């Protein structure tokens, strides 16, 4: 019993050391001044969860910074089946009339609790069903697909395989966007998080590259970071940029976006007091300043979610990113 207690305490101590070290790293990262060039490249995006009232979306699109929308088009079941969201055609018609240069991708979502080290997220039949179903939804008036599946452990080979199947069904002309999980802050840093939370919060750099190999666009979420202080959240966003760009540096033509926390209802993800648009943007700009994005890589942000963004969020976006 004493031997077991000693091992458990040693394991907890190791986790504590990793957490303290990570906090110190994040605090240090969120220092300095962003370079003037580290700002909008005119290729931002936003998730749209509801379109009964387009006022908030209209205000965002009027800024001219957003050229892509991830329009919620359905939920993905464990069997790979897609339950379509009704009424997306109304938003597509509104976009065509008001903002014809803004493209819409069908946002399909599979979000559950827990991830396994030994069980695939989707079995073979489910992967086949989802690949076909996703392509059918994307072809229904959309410019392509934005796929969100989480949580997924880095031990899961089914999801990278699924992405290749989806790409094949979509064809080369459709845009394929993949929403990733947070990239681990330091190599091996995902392990204590998995042990503490019972599910995979972070992906390794290698797994991020594998899952998104067939994607045209990659989105790293900027929400749900779980940081206890805003300075740590800012440092977290710096690391998402530097680690994400490094992981995808050999990809050539790819757009990489980083999420901004504009959601307020909790419907789409946890609302955390330490997360703000202003802090996220400062972190993203600092991260851009410290890396050299390879030729062909486009960096941008994505607002999560546009229909819940208020005036304060839009002011922070235009002042802190569009620099206007």
PDB file of C-alpha atoms in Angstrom:
ATOM      1  CA  UNK A   1       0.000   0.000   0.000  1.00  0.00           C
ATOM      2  CA  UNK A   2       2.838   2.400   0.877  1.00  0.00           C
ATOM      3  CA  UNK A   3       4.484   1.602  -2.481  1.00  0.00           C
ATOM      4  CA  UNK A   4       1.248   2.417  -4.340  1.00  0.00           C
ATOM      5  CA  UNK A   5       0.760   5.657  -2.403  1.00  0.00           C
ATOM      6  CA  UNK A   6       4.322   6.682  -3.177  1.00  0.00           C
ATOM      7  CA  UNK A   7       3.804   6.068  -6.898  1.00  0.00           C
ATOM      8  CA  UNK A   8       0.530   8.020  -6.925  1.00  0.00           C
ATOM      9  CA  UNK A   9       2.071  10.974  -5.091  1.00  0.00           C
ATOM     10  CA  UNK A  10       5.045  10.928  -7.432  1.00  0.00           C
ATOM     11  CA  UNK A  11       2.710  10.990 -10.418  1.00  0.00           C
ATOM     12  CA  UNK A  12       0.736  13.904  -8.982  1.00  0.00           C
ATOM     13  CA  UNK A  13       3.960  15.765  -8.259  1.00  0.00           C
ATOM     14  CA  UNK A  14       5.084  15.276 -11.855  1.00  0.00           C
ATOM     15  CA  UNK A  15       1.787  16.641 -13.125  1.00  0.00           C
ATOM     16  CA  UNK A  16       2.106  19.645 -10.797  1.00  0.00           C
ATOM     17  CA  UNK A  17       5.603  20.371 -12.102  1.00  0.00           C
ATOM     18  CA  UNK A  18       4.326  20.305 -15.689  1.00  0.00           C
ATOM     19  CA  UNK A  19       1.434  22.630 -14.827  1.00  0.00           C
ATOM     20  CA  UNK A  20       3.619  25.135 -12.976  1.00  0.00           C
ATOM     21  CA  UNK A  21       6.164  25.084 -15.767  1.00  0.00           C
ATOM     22  CA  UNK A  22       3.470  25.606 -18.384  1.00  0.00           C
ATOM     23  CA  UNK A  23       2.014  28.553 -16.434  1.00  0.00           C
ATOM     24  CA  UNK A  24       5.418  30.215 -16.253  1.00  0.00           C
ATOM     25  CA  UNK A  25       5.930  29.656 -19.980  1.00  0.00           C
ATOM     26  CA  UNK A  26       2.548  31.141 -20.870  1.00  0.00           C
ATOM     27  CA  UNK A  27       3.048  34.183 -18.675  1.00  0.00           C
ATOM     28  CA  UNK A  28       6.378  34.874 -20.357  1.00  0.00           C
ATOM     29  CA  UNK A  29       4.912  34.391 -23.835  1.00  0.00           C
ATOM     30  CA  UNK A  30       2.355  37.132 -23.308  1.00  0.00           C
ATOM     31  CA  UNK A  31       4.933  39.935 -23.219  1.00  0.00           C
ATOM     32  CA  UNK A  32       6.269  42.414 -25.736  1.00  0.00           C
ATOM     33  CA  UNK A  33       4.609  44.318 -28.563  1.00  0.00           C
ATOM     34  CA  UNK A  34       3.142  42.814 -31.746  1.00  0.00           C
ATOM     35  CA  UNK A  35       4.727  43.860 -35.034  1.00  0.00           C
ATOM     36  CA  UNK A  36       2.615  46.344 -37.057  1.00  0.00           C
ATOM     37  CA  UNK A  37       2.344  43.833 -39.923  1.00  0.00           C
ATOM     38  CA  UNK A  38       0.916  41.135 -37.638  1.00  0.00           C
ATOM     39  CA  UNK A  39      -2.749  41.853 -38.348  1.00  0.00           C
ATOM     40  CA  UNK A  40      -5.594  41.011 -40.716  1.00  0.00           C
ATOM     41  CA  UNK A  41      -4.802  39.516 -44.103  1.00  0.00           C
ATOM     42  CA  UNK A  42      -8.433  39.914 -45.154  1.00  0.00           C
ATOM     43  CA  UNK A  43      -9.163  36.205 -44.812  1.00  0.00           C
ATOM     44  CA  UNK A  44     -11.140  35.863 -41.592  1.00  0.00           C
ATOM     45  CA  UNK A  45     -14.104  33.634 -40.847  1.00  0.00           C
ATOM     46  CA  UNK A  46     -16.992  33.255 -38.431  1.00  0.00           C
ATOM     47  CA  UNK A  47     -19.216  30.451 -37.223  1.00  0.00           C
ATOM     48  CA  UNK A  48     -22.956  31.037 -37.619  1.00  0.00           C
ATOM     49  CA  UNK A  49     -25.222  29.040 -35.367  1.00  0.00           C
ATOM     50  CA  UNK A  50     -28.499  30.882 -35.897  1.00  0.00           C
ATOM     51  CA  UNK A  51     -29.885  33.084 -38.677  1.00  0.00           C
ATOM     52  CA  UNK A  52     -33.360  34.120 -37.560  1.00  0.00           C
ATOM     53  CA  UNK A  53     -31.907  37.584 -36.844  1.00  0.00           C
ATOM     54  CA  UNK A  54     -29.039  38.617 -39.112  1.00  0.00           C
ATOM     55  CA  UNK A  55     -28.306  41.989 -37.445  1.00  0.00           C
ATOM     56  CA  UNK A  56     -25.160  40.835 -35.591  1.00  0.00           C
ATOM     57  CA  UNK A  57     -23.925  38.972 -38.658  1.00  0.00           C
ATOM     58  CA  UNK A  58     -24.627  41.981 -40.866  1.00  0.00           C
ATOM     59  CA  UNK A  59     -22.596  44.224 -38.551  1.00  0.00           C
ATOM     60  CA  UNK A  60     -19.661  41.834 -38.681  1.00  0.00           C
ATOM     61  CA  UNK A  61     -19.687  41.349 -42.449  1.00  0.00           C
ATOM     62  CA  UNK A  62     -19.896  45.112 -42.930  1.00  0.00           C
ATOM     63  CA  UNK A  63     -16.376  45.416 -41.470  1.00  0.00           C
ATOM     64  CA  UNK A  64     -15.022  43.757 -44.618  1.00  0.00           C
ATOM     65  CA  UNK A  65     -12.665  41.454 -42.743  1.00  0.00           C
ATOM     66  CA  UNK A  66     -14.655  38.200 -43.000  1.00  0.00           C
ATOM     67  CA  UNK A  67     -14.794  36.279 -46.274  1.00  0.00           C
ATOM     68  CA  UNK A  68     -15.893  32.820 -45.015  1.00  0.00           C
ATOM     69  CA  UNK A  69     -18.797  31.645 -42.870  1.00  0.00           C
ATOM     70  CA  UNK A  70     -19.183  28.249 -41.210  1.00  0.00           C
ATOM     71  CA  UNK A  71     -22.948  27.856 -41.290  1.00  0.00           C
ATOM     72  CA  UNK A  72     -24.334  25.261 -38.889  1.00  0.00           C
ATOM     73  CA  UNK A  73     -25.884  22.667 -41.189  1.00  0.00           C
ATOM     74  CA  UNK A  74     -26.328  19.600 -39.020  1.00  0.00           C
ATOM     75  CA  UNK A  75     -25.302  17.243 -36.240  1.00  0.00           C
ATOM     76  CA  UNK A  76     -23.298  14.075 -36.882  1.00  0.00           C
ATOM     77  CA  UNK A  77     -24.348  10.961 -34.979  1.00  0.00           C
ATOM     78  CA  UNK A  78     -22.145   8.177 -33.662  1.00  0.00           C
ATOM     79  CA  UNK A  79     -23.209   6.074 -36.649  1.00  0.00           C
ATOM     80  CA  UNK A  80     -21.982   8.746 -39.070  1.00  0.00           C
ATOM     81  CA  UNK A  81     -25.494   9.829 -39.983  1.00  0.00           C
ATOM     82  CA  UNK A  82     -26.158  13.547 -40.486  1.00  0.00           C
ATOM     83  CA  UNK A  83     -29.254  15.202 -39.021  1.00  0.00           C
ATOM     84  CA  UNK A  84     -29.671  18.287 -41.184  1.00  0.00           C
ATOM     85  CA  UNK A  85     -30.461  21.693 -39.724  1.00  0.00           C
ATOM     86  CA  UNK A  86     -33.488  23.206 -41.489  1.00  0.00           C
ATOM     87  CA  UNK A  87     -33.537  26.670 -42.977  1.00  0.00           C
ATOM     88  CA  UNK A  88     -29.949  27.033 -44.145  1.00  0.00           C
ATOM     89  CA  UNK A  89     -31.243  27.975 -47.582  1.00  0.00           C
ATOM     90  CA  UNK A  90     -32.698  31.180 -46.115  1.00  0.00           C
ATOM     91  CA  UNK A  91     -29.276  32.327 -44.941  1.00  0.00           C
ATOM     92  CA  UNK A  92     -27.627  31.342 -48.214  1.00  0.00           C
ATOM     93  CA  UNK A  93     -30.192  33.425 -50.112  1.00  0.00           C
ATOM     94  CA  UNK A  94     -29.588  36.384 -47.799  1.00  0.00           C
ATOM     95  CA  UNK A  95     -25.842  36.094 -48.288  1.00  0.00           C
ATOM     96  CA  UNK A  96     -26.166  35.893 -52.070  1.00  0.00           C
ATOM     97  CA  UNK A  97     -28.212  39.095 -52.052  1.00  0.00           C
ATOM     98  CA  UNK A  98     -26.310  41.108 -49.446  1.00  0.00           C
ATOM     99  CA  UNK A  99     -22.731  39.733 -49.450  1.00  0.00           C
ATOM    100  CA  UNK A 100     -22.154  37.761 -52.658  1.00  0.00           C
ATOM    101  CA  UNK A 101     -18.367  37.696 -52.142  1.00  0.00           C
ATOM    102  CA  UNK A 102     -18.667  35.886 -48.784  1.00  0.00           C
ATOM    103  CA  UNK A 103     -18.551  32.112 -49.175  1.00  0.00           C
ATOM    104  CA  UNK A 104     -20.483  29.746 -46.902  1.00  0.00           C
ATOM    105  CA  UNK A 105     -19.247  26.331 -45.779  1.00  0.00           C
ATOM    106  CA  UNK A 106     -21.581  23.723 -44.299  1.00  0.00           C
ATOM    107  CA  UNK A 107     -20.637  23.316 -40.623  1.00  0.00           C
ATOM    108  CA  UNK A 108     -21.245  19.733 -39.479  1.00  0.00           C
ATOM    109  CA  UNK A 109     -20.671  18.973 -35.818  1.00  0.00           C
ATOM    110  CA  UNK A 110     -20.059  15.858 -33.704  1.00  0.00           C
ATOM    111  CA  UNK A 111     -19.405  16.789 -30.077  1.00  0.00           C
ATOM    112  CA  UNK A 112     -19.559  14.297 -27.240  1.00  0.00           C
ATOM    113  CA  UNK A 113     -17.877  13.589 -23.902  1.00  0.00           C
ATOM    114  CA  UNK A 114     -14.833  11.439 -23.282  1.00  0.00           C
ATOM    115  CA  UNK A 115     -12.288   9.917 -25.646  1.00  0.00           C
ATOM    116  CA  UNK A 116     -10.699   6.496 -25.542  1.00  0.00           C
ATOM    117  CA  UNK A 117      -7.116   5.373 -25.975  1.00  0.00           C
ATOM    118  CA  UNK A 118      -8.287   2.128 -27.576  1.00  0.00           C
ATOM    119  CA  UNK A 119     -11.640   2.836 -29.299  1.00  0.00           C
ATOM    120  CA  UNK A 120     -11.977   4.680 -32.610  1.00  0.00           C
ATOM    121  CA  UNK A 121     -14.350   7.628 -32.715  1.00  0.00           C
ATOM    122  CA  UNK A 122     -16.040   6.175 -35.837  1.00  0.00           C
ATOM    123  CA  UNK A 123     -16.084   2.588 -37.052  1.00  0.00           C
ATOM    124  CA  UNK A 124     -15.705   1.644 -40.713  1.00  0.00           C
ATOM    125  CA  UNK A 125     -19.420   1.826 -41.547  1.00  0.00           C
ATOM    126  CA  UNK A 126     -19.819   5.167 -39.782  1.00  0.00           C
ATOM    127  CA  UNK A 127     -16.863   6.654 -41.651  1.00  0.00           C
ATOM    128  CA  UNK A 128     -18.339   5.633 -44.991  1.00  0.00           C
ATOM    129  CA  UNK A 129     -21.761   7.034 -44.080  1.00  0.00           C
ATOM    130  CA  UNK A 130     -20.347  10.332 -42.844  1.00  0.00           C
ATOM    131  CA  UNK A 131     -18.120  10.871 -45.878  1.00  0.00           C
ATOM    132  CA  UNK A 132     -21.068  10.479 -48.243  1.00  0.00           C
ATOM    133  CA  UNK A 133     -23.533  12.408 -46.082  1.00  0.00           C
ATOM    134  CA  UNK A 134     -21.157  15.326 -45.524  1.00  0.00           C
ATOM    135  CA  UNK A 135     -20.504  15.689 -49.231  1.00  0.00           C
ATOM    136  CA  UNK A 136     -24.254  15.692 -49.946  1.00  0.00           C
ATOM    137  CA  UNK A 137     -24.860  18.498 -47.449  1.00  0.00           C
ATOM    138  CA  UNK A 138     -21.922  20.525 -48.741  1.00  0.00           C
ATOM    139  CA  UNK A 139     -23.238  20.257 -52.283  1.00  0.00           C
ATOM    140  CA  UNK A 140     -26.565  21.768 -51.242  1.00  0.00           C
ATOM    141  CA  UNK A 141     -25.667  25.376 -52.072  1.00  0.00           C
ATOM    142  CA  UNK A 142     -22.447  25.614 -50.059  1.00  0.00           C
ATOM    143  CA  UNK A 143     -18.904  26.301 -51.249  1.00  0.00           C
ATOM    144  CA  UNK A 144     -17.632  23.367 -49.212  1.00  0.00           C
ATOM    145  CA  UNK A 145     -17.519  21.808 -45.758  1.00  0.00           C
ATOM    146  CA  UNK A 146     -16.366  22.745 -42.266  1.00  0.00           C
ATOM    147  CA  UNK A 147     -16.109  19.612 -40.106  1.00  0.00           C
ATOM    148  CA  UNK A 148     -15.917  19.625 -36.304  1.00  0.00           C
ATOM    149  CA  UNK A 149     -15.393  16.313 -34.470  1.00  0.00           C
ATOM    150  CA  UNK A 150     -14.368  16.250 -30.808  1.00  0.00           C
ATOM    151  CA  UNK A 151     -12.955  15.040 -28.597  1.00  0.00           C
ATOM    152  CA  UNK A 152     -10.574  12.763 -30.471  1.00  0.00           C
ATOM    153  CA  UNK A 153      -7.503  11.146 -28.957  1.00  0.00           C
ATOM    154  CA  UNK A 154      -4.197  11.200 -30.829  1.00  0.00           C
ATOM    155  CA  UNK A 155      -4.277   7.380 -30.667  1.00  0.00           C
ATOM    156  CA  UNK A 156      -7.298   7.334 -32.982  1.00  0.00           C
ATOM    157  CA  UNK A 157      -6.418   6.412 -36.603  1.00  0.00           C
ATOM    158  CA  UNK A 158     -10.043   6.539 -37.761  1.00  0.00           C
ATOM    159  CA  UNK A 159     -10.292  10.320 -37.961  1.00  0.00           C
ATOM    160  CA  UNK A 160      -7.314  10.923 -40.280  1.00  0.00           C
ATOM    161  CA  UNK A 161      -8.696   8.141 -42.487  1.00  0.00           C
ATOM    162  CA  UNK A 162     -12.150   9.725 -42.370  1.00  0.00           C
ATOM    163  CA  UNK A 163     -10.734  13.072 -43.527  1.00  0.00           C
ATOM    164  CA  UNK A 164      -9.218  11.429 -46.594  1.00  0.00           C
ATOM    165  CA  UNK A 165     -12.567   9.800 -47.390  1.00  0.00           C
ATOM    166  CA  UNK A 166     -14.395  13.119 -47.000  1.00  0.00           C
ATOM    167  CA  UNK A 167     -11.908  14.848 -49.280  1.00  0.00           C
ATOM    168  CA  UNK A 168     -12.460  12.203 -51.954  1.00  0.00           C
ATOM    169  CA  UNK A 169     -16.252  12.521 -51.750  1.00  0.00           C
ATOM    170  CA  UNK A 170     -16.131  16.329 -51.807  1.00  0.00           C
ATOM    171  CA  UNK A 171     -13.904  16.518 -54.859  1.00  0.00           C
ATOM    172  CA  UNK A 172     -11.076  18.954 -55.388  1.00  0.00           C
ATOM    173  CA  UNK A 173     -13.191  22.016 -56.208  1.00  0.00           C
ATOM    174  CA  UNK A 174     -15.012  22.191 -52.862  1.00  0.00           C
ATOM    175  CA  UNK A 175     -13.337  23.901 -49.892  1.00  0.00           C
ATOM    176  CA  UNK A 176     -12.570  21.531 -47.019  1.00  0.00           C
ATOM    177  CA  UNK A 177     -12.097  23.114 -43.592  1.00  0.00           C
ATOM    178  CA  UNK A 178     -11.266  21.100 -40.456  1.00  0.00           C
ATOM    179  CA  UNK A 179     -11.735  22.328 -36.906  1.00  0.00           C
ATOM    180  CA  UNK A 180      -8.878  20.906 -34.849  1.00  0.00           C
ATOM    181  CA  UNK A 181      -8.429  20.630 -31.112  1.00  0.00           C
ATOM    182  CA  UNK A 182      -5.947  22.796 -29.257  1.00  0.00           C
ATOM    183  CA  UNK A 183      -2.345  21.917 -30.089  1.00  0.00           C
ATOM    184  CA  UNK A 184      -0.355  20.943 -27.001  1.00  0.00           C
ATOM    185  CA  UNK A 185       1.614  23.818 -25.498  1.00  0.00           C
ATOM    186  CA  UNK A 186       4.785  21.779 -25.070  1.00  0.00           C
ATOM    187  CA  UNK A 187       5.629  18.291 -26.406  1.00  0.00           C
ATOM    188  CA  UNK A 188       4.008  15.730 -24.108  1.00  0.00           C
ATOM    189  CA  UNK A 189       1.902  18.401 -22.391  1.00  0.00           C
ATOM    190  CA  UNK A 190      -1.330  16.700 -23.455  1.00  0.00           C
ATOM    191  CA  UNK A 191      -0.741  13.750 -21.125  1.00  0.00           C
ATOM    192  CA  UNK A 192      -1.457  15.382 -17.729  1.00  0.00           C
ATOM    193  CA  UNK A 193      -4.483  17.095 -19.242  1.00  0.00           C
ATOM    194  CA  UNK A 194      -5.834  13.756 -20.480  1.00  0.00           C
ATOM    195  CA  UNK A 195      -5.241  12.137 -17.082  1.00  0.00           C
ATOM    196  CA  UNK A 196      -6.976  14.961 -15.232  1.00  0.00           C
ATOM    197  CA  UNK A 197      -9.920  15.402 -17.604  1.00  0.00           C
ATOM    198  CA  UNK A 198     -10.599  11.902 -18.918  1.00  0.00           C
ATOM    199  CA  UNK A 199     -10.625  13.075 -22.510  1.00  0.00           C
ATOM    200  CA  UNK A 200      -8.232  14.483 -25.065  1.00  0.00           C
ATOM    201  CA  UNK A 201      -8.123  18.283 -24.910  1.00  0.00           C
ATOM    202  CA  UNK A 202      -4.890  18.745 -26.879  1.00  0.00           C
ATOM    203  CA  UNK A 203      -3.456  17.234 -30.028  1.00  0.00           C
ATOM    204  CA  UNK A 204       0.229  16.697 -30.645  1.00  0.00           C
ATOM    205  CA  UNK A 205       1.740  18.654 -33.527  1.00  0.00           C
ATOM    206  CA  UNK A 206       2.140  15.432 -35.488  1.00  0.00           C
ATOM    207  CA  UNK A 207      -1.492  14.398 -35.081  1.00  0.00           C
ATOM    208  CA  UNK A 208      -2.678  17.877 -36.038  1.00  0.00           C
ATOM    209  CA  UNK A 209      -0.743  17.528 -39.284  1.00  0.00           C
ATOM    210  CA  UNK A 210      -2.129  14.007 -39.919  1.00  0.00           C
ATOM    211  CA  UNK A 211      -5.783  14.914 -39.347  1.00  0.00           C
ATOM    212  CA  UNK A 212      -5.647  18.030 -41.508  1.00  0.00           C
ATOM    213  CA  UNK A 213      -3.484  16.627 -44.312  1.00  0.00           C
ATOM    214  CA  UNK A 214      -6.364  16.743 -46.804  1.00  0.00           C
ATOM    215  CA  UNK A 215      -7.822  20.062 -45.644  1.00  0.00           C
ATOM    216  CA  UNK A 216      -7.605  23.419 -47.395  1.00  0.00           C
ATOM    217  CA  UNK A 217      -8.240  25.281 -44.160  1.00  0.00           C
ATOM    218  CA  UNK A 218      -7.478  24.504 -40.510  1.00  0.00           C
ATOM    219  CA  UNK A 219      -9.069  26.181 -37.497  1.00  0.00           C
ATOM    220  CA  UNK A 220      -7.546  26.036 -34.025  1.00  0.00           C
ATOM    221  CA  UNK A 221     -10.181  26.921 -31.415  1.00  0.00           C
ATOM    222  CA  UNK A 222      -9.499  29.914 -29.194  1.00  0.00           C
ATOM    223  CA  UNK A 223     -12.255  29.045 -26.733  1.00  0.00           C
ATOM    224  CA  UNK A 224     -12.421  26.660 -23.810  1.00  0.00           C
ATOM    225  CA  UNK A 225      -8.732  27.056 -22.988  1.00  0.00           C
ATOM    226  CA  UNK A 226      -9.397  26.655 -19.262  1.00  0.00           C
ATOM    227  CA  UNK A 227      -6.790  29.224 -18.249  1.00  0.00           C
ATOM    228  CA  UNK A 228      -7.369  30.735 -14.758  1.00  0.00           C
ATOM    229  CA  UNK A 229      -6.024  34.212 -15.656  1.00  0.00           C
ATOM    230  CA  UNK A 230      -6.278  36.402 -18.730  1.00  0.00           C
ATOM    231  CA  UNK A 231      -2.480  36.701 -19.008  1.00  0.00           C
ATOM    232  CA  UNK A 232      -2.270  32.909 -19.196  1.00  0.00           C
ATOM    233  CA  UNK A 233      -5.029  32.854 -21.798  1.00  0.00           C
ATOM    234  CA  UNK A 234      -3.074  35.402 -23.819  1.00  0.00           C
ATOM    235  CA  UNK A 235       0.063  33.276 -23.580  1.00  0.00           C
ATOM    236  CA  UNK A 236      -2.005  30.240 -24.527  1.00  0.00           C
ATOM    237  CA  UNK A 237      -3.050  31.967 -27.753  1.00  0.00           C
ATOM    238  CA  UNK A 238       0.567  32.902 -28.516  1.00  0.00           C
ATOM    239  CA  UNK A 239       1.511  29.219 -28.271  1.00  0.00           C
ATOM    240  CA  UNK A 240      -1.435  28.144 -30.411  1.00  0.00           C
ATOM    241  CA  UNK A 241      -0.066  30.335 -33.196  1.00  0.00           C
ATOM    242  CA  UNK A 242       3.590  29.381 -32.872  1.00  0.00           C
ATOM    243  CA  UNK A 243       2.960  25.653 -32.398  1.00  0.00           C
ATOM    244  CA  UNK A 244       0.185  25.499 -34.988  1.00  0.00           C
ATOM    245  CA  UNK A 245       2.219  27.240 -37.679  1.00  0.00           C
ATOM    246  CA  UNK A 246       5.242  25.026 -36.927  1.00  0.00           C
ATOM    247  CA  UNK A 247       3.124  21.862 -37.164  1.00  0.00           C
ATOM    248  CA  UNK A 248       1.706  22.846 -40.571  1.00  0.00           C
ATOM    249  CA  UNK A 249       4.767  24.590 -41.996  1.00  0.00           C
ATOM    250  CA  UNK A 250       5.301  22.006 -44.761  1.00  0.00           C
ATOM    251  CA  UNK A 251       1.721  22.116 -46.014  1.00  0.00           C
ATOM    252  CA  UNK A 252       2.121  24.736 -48.743  1.00  0.00           C
ATOM    253  CA  UNK A 253      -1.158  26.445 -49.684  1.00  0.00           C
ATOM    254  CA  UNK A 254      -3.223  26.328 -46.498  1.00  0.00           C
ATOM    255  CA  UNK A 255      -5.239  28.804 -44.462  1.00  0.00           C
ATOM    256  CA  UNK A 256      -4.850  28.594 -40.676  1.00  0.00           C
ATOM    257  CA  UNK A 257      -7.293  30.439 -38.447  1.00  0.00           C
ATOM    258  CA  UNK A 258      -7.510  30.948 -34.696  1.00  0.00           C
ATOM    259  CA  UNK A 259     -10.818  31.217 -32.849  1.00  0.00           C
ATOM    260  CA  UNK A 260     -12.035  34.326 -31.026  1.00  0.00           C
ATOM    261  CA  UNK A 261     -14.440  33.976 -28.061  1.00  0.00           C
ATOM    262  CA  UNK A 262     -17.544  35.940 -29.054  1.00  0.00           C
ATOM    263  CA  UNK A 263     -20.113  33.393 -27.832  1.00  0.00           C
ATOM    264  CA  UNK A 264     -22.171  34.247 -24.762  1.00  0.00           C
ATOM    265  CA  UNK A 265     -24.907  31.625 -24.390  1.00  0.00           C
ATOM    266  CA  UNK A 266     -22.797  28.539 -23.665  1.00  0.00           C
ATOM    267  CA  UNK A 267     -24.704  26.638 -26.368  1.00  0.00           C
ATOM    268  CA  UNK A 268     -21.626  26.138 -28.536  1.00  0.00           C
ATOM    269  CA  UNK A 269     -18.926  25.914 -25.864  1.00  0.00           C
ATOM    270  CA  UNK A 270     -17.929  26.959 -22.350  1.00  0.00           C
ATOM    271  CA  UNK A 271     -17.984  30.676 -21.561  1.00  0.00           C
ATOM    272  CA  UNK A 272     -14.923  31.617 -19.513  1.00  0.00           C
ATOM    273  CA  UNK A 273     -14.401  34.994 -17.818  1.00  0.00           C
ATOM    274  CA  UNK A 274     -10.684  35.034 -18.607  1.00  0.00           C
ATOM    275  CA  UNK A 275     -11.265  34.772 -22.372  1.00  0.00           C
ATOM    276  CA  UNK A 276     -11.874  37.935 -24.376  1.00  0.00           C
ATOM    277  CA  UNK A 277     -11.519  39.007 -27.996  1.00  0.00           C
ATOM    278  CA  UNK A 278      -8.989  41.710 -27.095  1.00  0.00           C
ATOM    279  CA  UNK A 279      -6.710  39.313 -25.191  1.00  0.00           C
ATOM    280  CA  UNK A 280      -6.986  36.633 -27.865  1.00  0.00           C
ATOM    281  CA  UNK A 281      -6.054  39.085 -30.615  1.00  0.00           C
ATOM    282  CA  UNK A 282      -3.045  40.393 -28.725  1.00  0.00           C
ATOM    283  CA  UNK A 283      -1.874  36.813 -28.234  1.00  0.00           C
ATOM    284  CA  UNK A 284      -2.433  35.945 -31.895  1.00  0.00           C
ATOM    285  CA  UNK A 285      -0.529  39.023 -33.068  1.00  0.00           C
ATOM    286  CA  UNK A 286       2.346  38.261 -30.680  1.00  0.00           C
ATOM    287  CA  UNK A 287       2.433  34.706 -31.987  1.00  0.00           C
ATOM    288  CA  UNK A 288       2.532  35.915 -35.594  1.00  0.00           C
ATOM    289  CA  UNK A 289       5.360  38.280 -34.693  1.00  0.00           C
ATOM    290  CA  UNK A 290       7.448  35.384 -33.362  1.00  0.00           C
ATOM    291  CA  UNK A 291       6.984  32.989 -36.266  1.00  0.00           C
ATOM    292  CA  UNK A 292       7.661  33.271 -39.945  1.00  0.00           C
ATOM    293  CA  UNK A 293       4.617  31.825 -41.735  1.00  0.00           C
ATOM    294  CA  UNK A 294       5.867  29.883 -44.766  1.00  0.00           C
ATOM    295  CA  UNK A 295       5.072  31.075 -48.249  1.00  0.00           C
ATOM    296  CA  UNK A 296       1.549  30.082 -49.215  1.00  0.00           C
ATOM    297  CA  UNK A 297       0.205  29.933 -45.633  1.00  0.00           C
ATOM    298  CA  UNK A 298      -2.547  32.440 -44.835  1.00  0.00           C
ATOM    299  CA  UNK A 299      -3.229  33.324 -41.197  1.00  0.00           C
ATOM    300  CA  UNK A 300      -6.537  34.652 -39.947  1.00  0.00           C
ATOM    301  CA  UNK A 301      -9.062  34.572 -37.125  1.00  0.00           C
ATOM    302  CA  UNK A 302     -12.559  33.127 -36.773  1.00  0.00           C
ATOM    303  CA  UNK A 303     -15.291  34.541 -34.545  1.00  0.00           C
ATOM    304  CA  UNK A 304     -17.102  31.957 -32.416  1.00  0.00           C
ATOM    305  CA  UNK A 305     -20.006  32.604 -32.991  1.00  0.00           C
ATOM    306  CA  UNK A 306     -20.971  35.601 -35.151  1.00  0.00           C
ATOM    307  CA  UNK A 307     -24.646  35.700 -34.203  1.00  0.00           C
ATOM    308  CA  UNK A 308     -23.729  36.253 -30.535  1.00  0.00           C
ATOM    309  CA  UNK A 309     -21.035  38.901 -31.109  1.00  0.00           C
ATOM    310  CA  UNK A 310     -21.935  42.213 -29.453  1.00  0.00           C
ATOM    311  CA  UNK A 311     -20.756  45.758 -30.128  1.00  0.00           C
ATOM    312  CA  UNK A 312     -17.840  45.407 -27.703  1.00  0.00           C
ATOM    313  CA  UNK A 313     -16.618  42.288 -29.527  1.00  0.00           C
ATOM    314  CA  UNK A 314     -16.818  44.010 -32.918  1.00  0.00           C
ATOM    315  CA  UNK A 315     -14.996  47.066 -31.593  1.00  0.00           C
ATOM    316  CA  UNK A 316     -12.215  44.839 -30.241  1.00  0.00           C
ATOM    317  CA  UNK A 317     -12.046  42.978 -33.564  1.00  0.00           C
ATOM    318  CA  UNK A 318     -11.826  46.085 -35.725  1.00  0.00           C
ATOM    319  CA  UNK A 319      -9.434  47.944 -33.412  1.00  0.00           C
ATOM    320  CA  UNK A 320      -7.226  44.992 -32.460  1.00  0.00           C
ATOM    321  CA  UNK A 321      -7.084  43.108 -35.761  1.00  0.00           C
ATOM    322  CA  UNK A 322      -8.319  45.226 -38.653  1.00  0.00           C
ATOM    323  CA  UNK A 323      -6.450  48.100 -36.936  1.00  0.00           C
ATOM    324  CA  UNK A 324      -9.182  50.560 -37.773  1.00  0.00           C
TER     325      UNK A 324
END
